[in-house]
Short mmCIF file of N, CA and C in Angstrom, two decimals:
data_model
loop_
_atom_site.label_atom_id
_atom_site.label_comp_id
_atom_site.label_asym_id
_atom_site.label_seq_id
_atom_site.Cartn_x
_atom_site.Cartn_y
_atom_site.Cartn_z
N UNK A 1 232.81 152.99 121.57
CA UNK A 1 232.31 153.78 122.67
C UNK A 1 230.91 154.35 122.37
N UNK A 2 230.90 154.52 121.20
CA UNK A 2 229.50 155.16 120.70
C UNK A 2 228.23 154.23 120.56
N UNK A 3 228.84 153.15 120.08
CA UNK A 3 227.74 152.28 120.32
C UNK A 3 227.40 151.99 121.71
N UNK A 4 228.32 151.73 122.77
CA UNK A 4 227.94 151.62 124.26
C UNK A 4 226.75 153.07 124.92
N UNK A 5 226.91 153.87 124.36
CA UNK A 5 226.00 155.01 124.63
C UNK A 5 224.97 154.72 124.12
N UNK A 6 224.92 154.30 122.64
CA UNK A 6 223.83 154.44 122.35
C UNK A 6 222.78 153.37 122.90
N UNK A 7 223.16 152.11 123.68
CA UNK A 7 223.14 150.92 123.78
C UNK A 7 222.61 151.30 125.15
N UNK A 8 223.10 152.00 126.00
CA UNK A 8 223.05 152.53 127.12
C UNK A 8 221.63 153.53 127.16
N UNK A 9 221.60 154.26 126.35
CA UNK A 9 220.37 155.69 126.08
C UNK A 9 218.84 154.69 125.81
N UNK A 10 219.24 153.31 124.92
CA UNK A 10 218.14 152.68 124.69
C UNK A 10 217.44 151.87 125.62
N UNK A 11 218.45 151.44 126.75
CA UNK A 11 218.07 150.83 127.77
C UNK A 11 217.31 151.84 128.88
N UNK A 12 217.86 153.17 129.07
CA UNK A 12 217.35 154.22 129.66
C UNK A 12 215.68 153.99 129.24
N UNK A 13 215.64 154.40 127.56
CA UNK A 13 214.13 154.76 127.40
C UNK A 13 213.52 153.54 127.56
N UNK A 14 213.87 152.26 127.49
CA UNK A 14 213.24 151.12 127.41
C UNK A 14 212.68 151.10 129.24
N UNK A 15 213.61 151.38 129.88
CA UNK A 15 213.53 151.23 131.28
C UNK A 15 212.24 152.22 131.59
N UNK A 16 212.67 153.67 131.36
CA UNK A 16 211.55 154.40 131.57
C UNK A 16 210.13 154.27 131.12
N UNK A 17 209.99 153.51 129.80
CA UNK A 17 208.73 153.39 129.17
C UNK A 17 208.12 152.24 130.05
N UNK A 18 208.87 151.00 130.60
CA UNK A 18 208.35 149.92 131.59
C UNK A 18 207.69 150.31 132.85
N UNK A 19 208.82 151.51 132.84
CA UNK A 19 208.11 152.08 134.72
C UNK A 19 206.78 152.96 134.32
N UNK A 20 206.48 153.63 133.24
CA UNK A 20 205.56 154.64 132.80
C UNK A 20 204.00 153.62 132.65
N UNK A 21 204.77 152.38 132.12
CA UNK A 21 203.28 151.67 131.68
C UNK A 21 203.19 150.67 133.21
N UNK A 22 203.96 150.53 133.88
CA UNK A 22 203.87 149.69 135.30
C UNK A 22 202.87 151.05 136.23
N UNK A 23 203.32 152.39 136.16
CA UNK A 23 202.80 152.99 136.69
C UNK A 23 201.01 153.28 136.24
N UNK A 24 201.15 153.23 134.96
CA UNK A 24 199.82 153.17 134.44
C UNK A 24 198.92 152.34 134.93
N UNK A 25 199.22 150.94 134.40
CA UNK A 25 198.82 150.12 135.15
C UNK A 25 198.09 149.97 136.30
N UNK A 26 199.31 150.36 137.44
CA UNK A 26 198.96 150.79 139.28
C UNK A 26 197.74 151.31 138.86
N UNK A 27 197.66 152.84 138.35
CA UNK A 27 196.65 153.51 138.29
C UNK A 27 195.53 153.17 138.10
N UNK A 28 195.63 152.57 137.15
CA UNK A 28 194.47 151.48 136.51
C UNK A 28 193.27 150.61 137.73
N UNK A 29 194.63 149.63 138.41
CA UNK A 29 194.20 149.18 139.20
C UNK A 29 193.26 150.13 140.40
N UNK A 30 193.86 151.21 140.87
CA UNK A 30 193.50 151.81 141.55
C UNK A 30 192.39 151.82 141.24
N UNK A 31 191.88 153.09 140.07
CA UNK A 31 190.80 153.25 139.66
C UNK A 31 189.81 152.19 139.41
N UNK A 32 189.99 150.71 139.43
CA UNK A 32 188.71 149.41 139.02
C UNK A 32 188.69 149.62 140.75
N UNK A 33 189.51 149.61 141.86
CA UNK A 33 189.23 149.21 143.18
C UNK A 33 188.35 150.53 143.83
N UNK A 34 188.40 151.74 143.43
CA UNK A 34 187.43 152.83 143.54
C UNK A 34 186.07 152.87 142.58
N UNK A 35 186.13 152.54 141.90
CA UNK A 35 184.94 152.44 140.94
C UNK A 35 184.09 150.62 141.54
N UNK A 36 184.73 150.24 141.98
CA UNK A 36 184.67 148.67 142.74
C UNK A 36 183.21 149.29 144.36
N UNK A 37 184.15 150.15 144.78
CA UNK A 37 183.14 150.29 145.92
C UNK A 37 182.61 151.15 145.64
N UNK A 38 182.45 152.37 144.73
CA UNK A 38 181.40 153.18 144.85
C UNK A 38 179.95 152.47 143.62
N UNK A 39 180.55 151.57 143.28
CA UNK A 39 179.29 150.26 143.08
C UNK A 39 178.97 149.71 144.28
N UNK A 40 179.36 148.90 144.59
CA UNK A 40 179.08 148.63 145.91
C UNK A 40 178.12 149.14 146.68
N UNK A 41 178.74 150.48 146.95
CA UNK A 41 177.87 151.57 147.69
C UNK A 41 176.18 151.56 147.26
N UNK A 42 176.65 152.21 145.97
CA UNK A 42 175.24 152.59 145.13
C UNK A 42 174.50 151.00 145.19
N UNK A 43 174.87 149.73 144.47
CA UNK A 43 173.93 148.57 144.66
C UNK A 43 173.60 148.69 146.83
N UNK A 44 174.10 148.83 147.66
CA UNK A 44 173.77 148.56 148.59
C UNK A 44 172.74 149.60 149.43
N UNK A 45 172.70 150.87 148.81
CA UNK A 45 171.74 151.67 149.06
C UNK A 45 170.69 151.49 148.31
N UNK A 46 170.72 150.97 147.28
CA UNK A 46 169.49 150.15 146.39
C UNK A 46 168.73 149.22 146.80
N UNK A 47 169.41 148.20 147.85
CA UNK A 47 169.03 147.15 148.71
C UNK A 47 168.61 147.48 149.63
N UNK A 48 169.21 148.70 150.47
CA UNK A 48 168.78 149.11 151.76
C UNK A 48 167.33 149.78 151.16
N UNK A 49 167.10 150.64 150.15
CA UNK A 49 165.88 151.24 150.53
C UNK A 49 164.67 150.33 149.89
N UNK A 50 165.26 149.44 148.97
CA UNK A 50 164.16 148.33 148.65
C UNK A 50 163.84 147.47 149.97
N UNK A 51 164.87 147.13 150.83
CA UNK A 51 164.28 146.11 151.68
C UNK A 51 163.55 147.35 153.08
N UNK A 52 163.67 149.06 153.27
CA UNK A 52 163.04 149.21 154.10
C UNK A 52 161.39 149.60 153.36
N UNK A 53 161.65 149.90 152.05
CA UNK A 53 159.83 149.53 151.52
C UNK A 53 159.51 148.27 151.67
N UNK A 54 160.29 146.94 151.83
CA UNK A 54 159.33 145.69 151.76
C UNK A 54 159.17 145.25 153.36
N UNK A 55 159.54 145.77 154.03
CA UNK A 55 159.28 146.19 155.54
C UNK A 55 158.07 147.26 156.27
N UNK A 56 157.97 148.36 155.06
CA UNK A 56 157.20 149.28 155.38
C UNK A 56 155.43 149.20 155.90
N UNK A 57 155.17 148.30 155.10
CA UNK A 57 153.80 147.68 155.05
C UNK A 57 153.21 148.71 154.29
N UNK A 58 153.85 149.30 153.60
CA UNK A 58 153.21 150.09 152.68
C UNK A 58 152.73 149.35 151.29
N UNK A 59 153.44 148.70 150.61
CA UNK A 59 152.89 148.17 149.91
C UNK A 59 151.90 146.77 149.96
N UNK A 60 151.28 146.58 149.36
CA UNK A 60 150.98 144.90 149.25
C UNK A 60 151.38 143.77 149.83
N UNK A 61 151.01 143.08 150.51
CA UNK A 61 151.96 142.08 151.29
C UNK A 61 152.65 141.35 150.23
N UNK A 62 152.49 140.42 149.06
CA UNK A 62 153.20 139.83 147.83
C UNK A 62 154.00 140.95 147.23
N UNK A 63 153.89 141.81 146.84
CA UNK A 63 154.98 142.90 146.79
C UNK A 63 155.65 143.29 148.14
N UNK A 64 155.20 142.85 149.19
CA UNK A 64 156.14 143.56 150.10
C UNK A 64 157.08 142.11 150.24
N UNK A 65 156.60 141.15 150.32
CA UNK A 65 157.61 139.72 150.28
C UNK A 65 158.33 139.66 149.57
N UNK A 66 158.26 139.89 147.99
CA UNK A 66 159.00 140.25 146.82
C UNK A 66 159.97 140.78 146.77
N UNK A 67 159.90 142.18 147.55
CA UNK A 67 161.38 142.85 147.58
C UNK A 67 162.10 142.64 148.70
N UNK A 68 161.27 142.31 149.65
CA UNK A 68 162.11 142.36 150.76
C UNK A 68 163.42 140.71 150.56
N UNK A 69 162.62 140.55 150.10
CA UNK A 69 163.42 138.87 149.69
C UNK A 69 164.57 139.31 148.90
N UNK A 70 164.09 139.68 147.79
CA UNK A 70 165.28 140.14 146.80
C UNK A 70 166.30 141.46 147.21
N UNK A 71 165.90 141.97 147.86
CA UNK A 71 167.20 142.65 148.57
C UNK A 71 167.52 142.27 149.65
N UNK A 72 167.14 141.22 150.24
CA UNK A 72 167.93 140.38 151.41
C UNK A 72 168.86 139.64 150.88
N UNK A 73 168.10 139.44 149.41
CA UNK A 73 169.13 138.08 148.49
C UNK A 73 170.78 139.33 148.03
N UNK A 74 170.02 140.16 147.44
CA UNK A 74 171.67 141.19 147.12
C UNK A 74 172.34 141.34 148.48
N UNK A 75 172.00 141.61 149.44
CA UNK A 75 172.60 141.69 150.25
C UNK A 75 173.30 141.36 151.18
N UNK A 76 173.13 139.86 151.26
CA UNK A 76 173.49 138.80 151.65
C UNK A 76 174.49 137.77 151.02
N UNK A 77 174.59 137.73 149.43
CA UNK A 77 174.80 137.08 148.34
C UNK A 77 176.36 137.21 148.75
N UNK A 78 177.05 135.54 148.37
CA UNK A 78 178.47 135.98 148.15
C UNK A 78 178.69 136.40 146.84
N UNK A 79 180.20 137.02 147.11
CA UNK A 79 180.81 137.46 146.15
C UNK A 79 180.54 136.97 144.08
N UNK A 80 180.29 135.72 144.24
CA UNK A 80 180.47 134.94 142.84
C UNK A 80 179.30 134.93 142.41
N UNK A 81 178.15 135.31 143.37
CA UNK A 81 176.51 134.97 142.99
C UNK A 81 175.64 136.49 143.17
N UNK A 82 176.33 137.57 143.07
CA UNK A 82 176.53 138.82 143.87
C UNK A 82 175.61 139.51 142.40
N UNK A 83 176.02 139.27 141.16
CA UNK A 83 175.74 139.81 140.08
C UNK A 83 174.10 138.80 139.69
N UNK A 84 173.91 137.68 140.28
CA UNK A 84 172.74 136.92 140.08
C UNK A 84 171.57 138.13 140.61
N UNK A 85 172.12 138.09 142.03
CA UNK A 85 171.13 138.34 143.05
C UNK A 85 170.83 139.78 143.02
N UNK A 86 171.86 140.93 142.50
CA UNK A 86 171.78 141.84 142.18
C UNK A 86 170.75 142.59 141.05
N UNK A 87 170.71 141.19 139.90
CA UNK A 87 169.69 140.78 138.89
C UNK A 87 168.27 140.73 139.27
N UNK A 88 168.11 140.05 140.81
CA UNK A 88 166.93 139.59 140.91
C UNK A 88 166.47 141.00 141.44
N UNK A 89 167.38 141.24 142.19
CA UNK A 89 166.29 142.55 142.68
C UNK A 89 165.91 143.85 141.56
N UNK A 90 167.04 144.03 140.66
CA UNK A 90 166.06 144.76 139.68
C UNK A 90 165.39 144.17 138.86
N UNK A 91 165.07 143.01 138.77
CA UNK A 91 163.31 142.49 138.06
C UNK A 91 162.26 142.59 139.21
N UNK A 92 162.69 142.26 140.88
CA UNK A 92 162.17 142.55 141.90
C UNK A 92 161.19 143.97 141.71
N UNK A 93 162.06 144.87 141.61
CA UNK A 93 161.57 146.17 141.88
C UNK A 93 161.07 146.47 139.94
N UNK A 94 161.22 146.33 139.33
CA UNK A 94 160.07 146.11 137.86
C UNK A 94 158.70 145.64 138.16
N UNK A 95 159.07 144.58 138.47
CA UNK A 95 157.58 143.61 139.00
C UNK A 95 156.94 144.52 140.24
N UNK A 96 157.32 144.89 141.19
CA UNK A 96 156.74 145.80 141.52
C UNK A 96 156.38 146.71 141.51
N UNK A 97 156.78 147.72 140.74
CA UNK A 97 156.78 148.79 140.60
C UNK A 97 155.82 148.83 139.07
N UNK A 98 155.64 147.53 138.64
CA UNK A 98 155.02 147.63 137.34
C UNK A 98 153.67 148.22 137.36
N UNK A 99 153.52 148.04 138.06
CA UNK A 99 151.82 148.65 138.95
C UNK A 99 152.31 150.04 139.48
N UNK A 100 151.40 150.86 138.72
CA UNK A 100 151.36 152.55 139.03
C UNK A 100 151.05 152.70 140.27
N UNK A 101 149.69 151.67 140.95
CA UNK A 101 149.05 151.95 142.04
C UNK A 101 150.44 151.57 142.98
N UNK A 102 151.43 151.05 143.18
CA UNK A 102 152.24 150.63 144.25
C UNK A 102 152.95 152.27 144.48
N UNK A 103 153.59 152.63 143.55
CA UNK A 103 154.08 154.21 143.24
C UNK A 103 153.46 155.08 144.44
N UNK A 104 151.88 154.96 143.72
CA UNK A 104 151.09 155.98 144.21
C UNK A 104 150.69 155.67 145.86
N UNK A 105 151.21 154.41 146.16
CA UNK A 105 150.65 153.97 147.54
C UNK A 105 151.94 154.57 148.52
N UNK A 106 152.92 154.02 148.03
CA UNK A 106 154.37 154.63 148.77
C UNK A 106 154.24 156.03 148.63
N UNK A 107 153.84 156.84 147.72
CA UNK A 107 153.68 158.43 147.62
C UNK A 107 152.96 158.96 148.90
N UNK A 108 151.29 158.39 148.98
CA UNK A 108 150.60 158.52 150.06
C UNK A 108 150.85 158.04 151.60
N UNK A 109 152.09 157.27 151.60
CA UNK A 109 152.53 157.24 152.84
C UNK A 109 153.18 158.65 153.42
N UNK A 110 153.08 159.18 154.83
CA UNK A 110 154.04 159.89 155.42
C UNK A 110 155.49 159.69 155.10
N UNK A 111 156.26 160.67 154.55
CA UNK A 111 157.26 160.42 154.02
C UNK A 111 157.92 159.78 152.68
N UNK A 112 156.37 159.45 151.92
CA UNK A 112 156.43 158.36 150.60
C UNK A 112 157.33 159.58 149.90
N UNK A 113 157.41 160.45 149.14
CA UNK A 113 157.63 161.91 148.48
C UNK A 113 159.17 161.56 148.76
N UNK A 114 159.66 161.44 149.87
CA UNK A 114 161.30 161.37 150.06
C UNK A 114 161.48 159.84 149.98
N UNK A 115 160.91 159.17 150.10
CA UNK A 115 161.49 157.70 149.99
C UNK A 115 161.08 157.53 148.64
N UNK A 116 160.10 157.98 147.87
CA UNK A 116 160.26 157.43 146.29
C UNK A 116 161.59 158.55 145.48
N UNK A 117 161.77 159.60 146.47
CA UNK A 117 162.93 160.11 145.93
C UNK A 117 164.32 159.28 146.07
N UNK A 118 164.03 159.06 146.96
CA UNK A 118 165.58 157.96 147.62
C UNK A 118 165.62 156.73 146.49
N UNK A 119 164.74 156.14 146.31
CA UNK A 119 164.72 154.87 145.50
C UNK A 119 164.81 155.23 144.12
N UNK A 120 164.27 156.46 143.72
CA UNK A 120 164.37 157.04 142.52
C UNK A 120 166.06 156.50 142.05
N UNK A 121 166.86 157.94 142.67
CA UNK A 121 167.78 158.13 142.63
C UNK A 121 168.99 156.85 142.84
N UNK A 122 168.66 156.02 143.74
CA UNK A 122 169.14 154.68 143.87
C UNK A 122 168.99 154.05 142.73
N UNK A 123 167.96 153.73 142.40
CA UNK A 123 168.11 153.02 140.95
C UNK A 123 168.38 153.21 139.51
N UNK A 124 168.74 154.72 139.92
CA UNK A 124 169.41 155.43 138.43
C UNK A 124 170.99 155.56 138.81
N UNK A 125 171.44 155.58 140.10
CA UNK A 125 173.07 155.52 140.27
C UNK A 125 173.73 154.48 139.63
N UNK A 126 172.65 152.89 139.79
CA UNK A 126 173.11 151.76 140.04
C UNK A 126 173.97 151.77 138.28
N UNK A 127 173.09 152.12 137.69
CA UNK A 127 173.30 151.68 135.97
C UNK A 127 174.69 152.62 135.99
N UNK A 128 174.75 154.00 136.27
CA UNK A 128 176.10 154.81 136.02
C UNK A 128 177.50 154.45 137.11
N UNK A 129 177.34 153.76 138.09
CA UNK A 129 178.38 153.44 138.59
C UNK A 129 179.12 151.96 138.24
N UNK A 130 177.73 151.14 137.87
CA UNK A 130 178.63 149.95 136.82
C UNK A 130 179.12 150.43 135.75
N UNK A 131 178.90 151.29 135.23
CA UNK A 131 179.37 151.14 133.52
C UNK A 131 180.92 152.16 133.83
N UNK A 132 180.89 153.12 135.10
CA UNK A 132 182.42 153.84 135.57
C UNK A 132 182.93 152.24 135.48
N UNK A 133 182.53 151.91 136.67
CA UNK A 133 183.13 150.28 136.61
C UNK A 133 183.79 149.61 135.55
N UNK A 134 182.83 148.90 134.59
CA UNK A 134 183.64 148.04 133.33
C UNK A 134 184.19 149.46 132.59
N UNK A 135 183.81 150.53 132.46
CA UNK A 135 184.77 151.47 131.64
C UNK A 135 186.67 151.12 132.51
N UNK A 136 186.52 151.60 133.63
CA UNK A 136 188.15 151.13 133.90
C UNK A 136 188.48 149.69 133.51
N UNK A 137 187.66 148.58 133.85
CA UNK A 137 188.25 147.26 133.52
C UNK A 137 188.12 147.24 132.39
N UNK A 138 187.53 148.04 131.61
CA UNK A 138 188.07 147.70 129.91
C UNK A 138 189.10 148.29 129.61
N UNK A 139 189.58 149.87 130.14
CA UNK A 139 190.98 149.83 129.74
C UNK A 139 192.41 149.28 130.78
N UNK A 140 192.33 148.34 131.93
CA UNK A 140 193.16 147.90 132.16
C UNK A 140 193.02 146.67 131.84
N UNK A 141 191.92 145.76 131.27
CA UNK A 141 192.21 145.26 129.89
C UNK A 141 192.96 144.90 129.27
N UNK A 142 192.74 146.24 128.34
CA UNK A 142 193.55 146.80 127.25
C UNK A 142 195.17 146.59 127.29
N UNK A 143 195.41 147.36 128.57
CA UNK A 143 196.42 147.29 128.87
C UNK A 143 197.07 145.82 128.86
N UNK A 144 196.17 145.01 129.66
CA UNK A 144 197.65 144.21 130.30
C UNK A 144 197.57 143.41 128.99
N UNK A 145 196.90 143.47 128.22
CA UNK A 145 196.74 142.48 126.96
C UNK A 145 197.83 142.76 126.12
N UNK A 146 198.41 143.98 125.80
CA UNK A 146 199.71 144.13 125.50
C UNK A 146 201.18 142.90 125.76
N UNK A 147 201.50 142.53 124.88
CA UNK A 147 202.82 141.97 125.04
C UNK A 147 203.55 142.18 126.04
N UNK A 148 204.40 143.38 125.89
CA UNK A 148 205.00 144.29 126.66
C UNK A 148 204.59 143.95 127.78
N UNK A 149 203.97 144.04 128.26
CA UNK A 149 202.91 144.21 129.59
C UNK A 149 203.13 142.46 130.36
N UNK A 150 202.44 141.51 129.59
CA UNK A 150 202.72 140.07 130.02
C UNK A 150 204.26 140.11 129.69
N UNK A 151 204.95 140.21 128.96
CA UNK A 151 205.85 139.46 128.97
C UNK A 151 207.28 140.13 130.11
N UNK A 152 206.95 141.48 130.55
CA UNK A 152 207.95 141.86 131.66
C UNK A 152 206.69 141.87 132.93
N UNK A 153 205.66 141.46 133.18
CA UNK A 153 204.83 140.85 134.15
C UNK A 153 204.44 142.14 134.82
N UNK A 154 204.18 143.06 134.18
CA UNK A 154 204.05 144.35 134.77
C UNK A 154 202.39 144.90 136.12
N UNK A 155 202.17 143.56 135.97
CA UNK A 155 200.75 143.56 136.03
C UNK A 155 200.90 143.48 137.36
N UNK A 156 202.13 142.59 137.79
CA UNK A 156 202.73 142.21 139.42
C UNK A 156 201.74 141.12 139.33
N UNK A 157 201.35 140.65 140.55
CA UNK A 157 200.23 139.69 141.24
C UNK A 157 198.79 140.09 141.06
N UNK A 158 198.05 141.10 140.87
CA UNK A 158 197.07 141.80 140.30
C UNK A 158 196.59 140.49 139.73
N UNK A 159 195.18 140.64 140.04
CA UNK A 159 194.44 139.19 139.48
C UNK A 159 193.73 140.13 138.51
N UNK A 160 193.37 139.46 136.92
CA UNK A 160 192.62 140.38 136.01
C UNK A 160 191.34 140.81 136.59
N UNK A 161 191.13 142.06 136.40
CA UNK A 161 190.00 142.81 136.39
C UNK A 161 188.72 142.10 135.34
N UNK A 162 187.71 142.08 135.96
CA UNK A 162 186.65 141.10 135.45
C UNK A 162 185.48 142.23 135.63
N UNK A 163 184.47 142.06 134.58
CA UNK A 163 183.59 143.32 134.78
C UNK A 163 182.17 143.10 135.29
N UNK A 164 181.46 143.51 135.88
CA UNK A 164 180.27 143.59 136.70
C UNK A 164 179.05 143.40 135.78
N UNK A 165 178.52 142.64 135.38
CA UNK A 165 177.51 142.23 134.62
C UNK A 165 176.38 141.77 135.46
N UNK A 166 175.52 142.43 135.10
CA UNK A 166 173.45 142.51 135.91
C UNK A 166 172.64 143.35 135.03
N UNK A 167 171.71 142.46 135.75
CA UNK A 167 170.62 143.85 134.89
C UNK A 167 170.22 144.70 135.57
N UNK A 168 170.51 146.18 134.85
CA UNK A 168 170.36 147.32 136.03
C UNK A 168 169.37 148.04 135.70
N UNK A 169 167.87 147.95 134.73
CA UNK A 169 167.19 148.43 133.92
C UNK A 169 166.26 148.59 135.13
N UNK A 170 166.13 149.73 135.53
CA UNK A 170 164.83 150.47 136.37
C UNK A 170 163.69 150.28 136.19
N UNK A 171 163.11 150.64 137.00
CA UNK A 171 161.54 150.27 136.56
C UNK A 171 160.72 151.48 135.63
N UNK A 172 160.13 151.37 135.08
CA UNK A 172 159.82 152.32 134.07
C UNK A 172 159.19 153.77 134.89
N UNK A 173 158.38 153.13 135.98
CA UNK A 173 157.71 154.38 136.19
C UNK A 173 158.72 155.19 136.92
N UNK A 174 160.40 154.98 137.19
CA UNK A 174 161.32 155.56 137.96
C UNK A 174 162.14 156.07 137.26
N UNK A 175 161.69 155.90 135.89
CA UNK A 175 162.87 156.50 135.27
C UNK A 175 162.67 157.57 134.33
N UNK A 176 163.33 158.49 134.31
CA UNK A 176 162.70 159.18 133.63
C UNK A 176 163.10 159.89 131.90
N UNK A 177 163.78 158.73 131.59
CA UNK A 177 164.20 158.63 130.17
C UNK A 177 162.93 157.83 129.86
N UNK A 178 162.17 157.01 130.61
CA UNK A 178 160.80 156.46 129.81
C UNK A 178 159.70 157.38 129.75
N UNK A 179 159.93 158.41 131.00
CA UNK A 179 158.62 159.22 130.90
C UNK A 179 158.89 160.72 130.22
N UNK A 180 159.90 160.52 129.84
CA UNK A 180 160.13 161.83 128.60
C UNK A 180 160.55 162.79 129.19
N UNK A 181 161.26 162.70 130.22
CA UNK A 181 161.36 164.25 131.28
C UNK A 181 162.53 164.13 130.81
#
């Protein structure tokens, strides 16, 4: 009889520890599908205010073709080519922005002061909302890489979490870990 209890108590904790790490898991997921769009977000307000400067006629016409292209390309891009095109527009906005005088031209526009603020800030979200990003897909990861985990399928139908790779490196004169502030 004693062994049936005890046999019984182990199946209890075994049961509970499955539902604890299934629930984890969920969570997990949750958190890559929220950290999923508030990337999203941030790359698409990055696109929106790059493509209304390459619209503006504020800059250069070859700089204004430049970006407007490359954030038509992020923005447009499917899903699988999403991290290419996302790429292009921050070398897009480097190459443009590599020139002080472009800065200073959008400044001297009506309204330049809030739109180099907008783009500022856009292109410093972009780098901290990917890395929220692969931070969750590295620990649900972690997780499902566990034994435990594959071998009672805890994962459900959940397709693995895959992490967001681009280059998100700002343009120097926007950032202000280059200019010492």
């Amino acid at each position: 009889m004693t062994t049936l209890i005890w046999i019984a108590a182990a199946l209890v904790v075994i049961g509970v520890y499955l539902s604890w790490t299934a629930g984890r898991l969920d969570r997990l997921h949750a958190r890559i599908d929220a950290a999923r769009a508030a990337l999203d977000a941030q790359l698409l307000r990055r696109a929106s205010v790059a493509q209304e400067l390459g619209t503006s006629g504020i800059l250069d016409p070859a700089a204004s073709i430049v970006l407007y292209e490359a954030a038509h390309e992020a923005r447009q891009a499917a899903e699988e080519q999403r991290e290419v095109a996302e790429s292009g527009l921050s070398q897009a906005l480097r190459a443009v922005f590599d020139d002080v005088g472009q800065l200073d031209a959008v400044r001297e526009a009506p309204g330049g002061e809030q739109t180099v603020t907008e783009l500022t800030a856009a292109v410093r979200r972009v780098p901290m909302a990917r890395r929220f990003h692969n931070d969750a897909v590295r620990a649900a990861r972690a997780v499902r890489r566990h034994r435990v985990v594959r071998w009672f399928r805890l994962a459900g139908h959940a397709p693995f979490p895959m992490a967001f790779e681009m280059d998100d490196e700002p343009p120097a004169v926007l950032d202000d870990r280059a200019a010492g502030h």
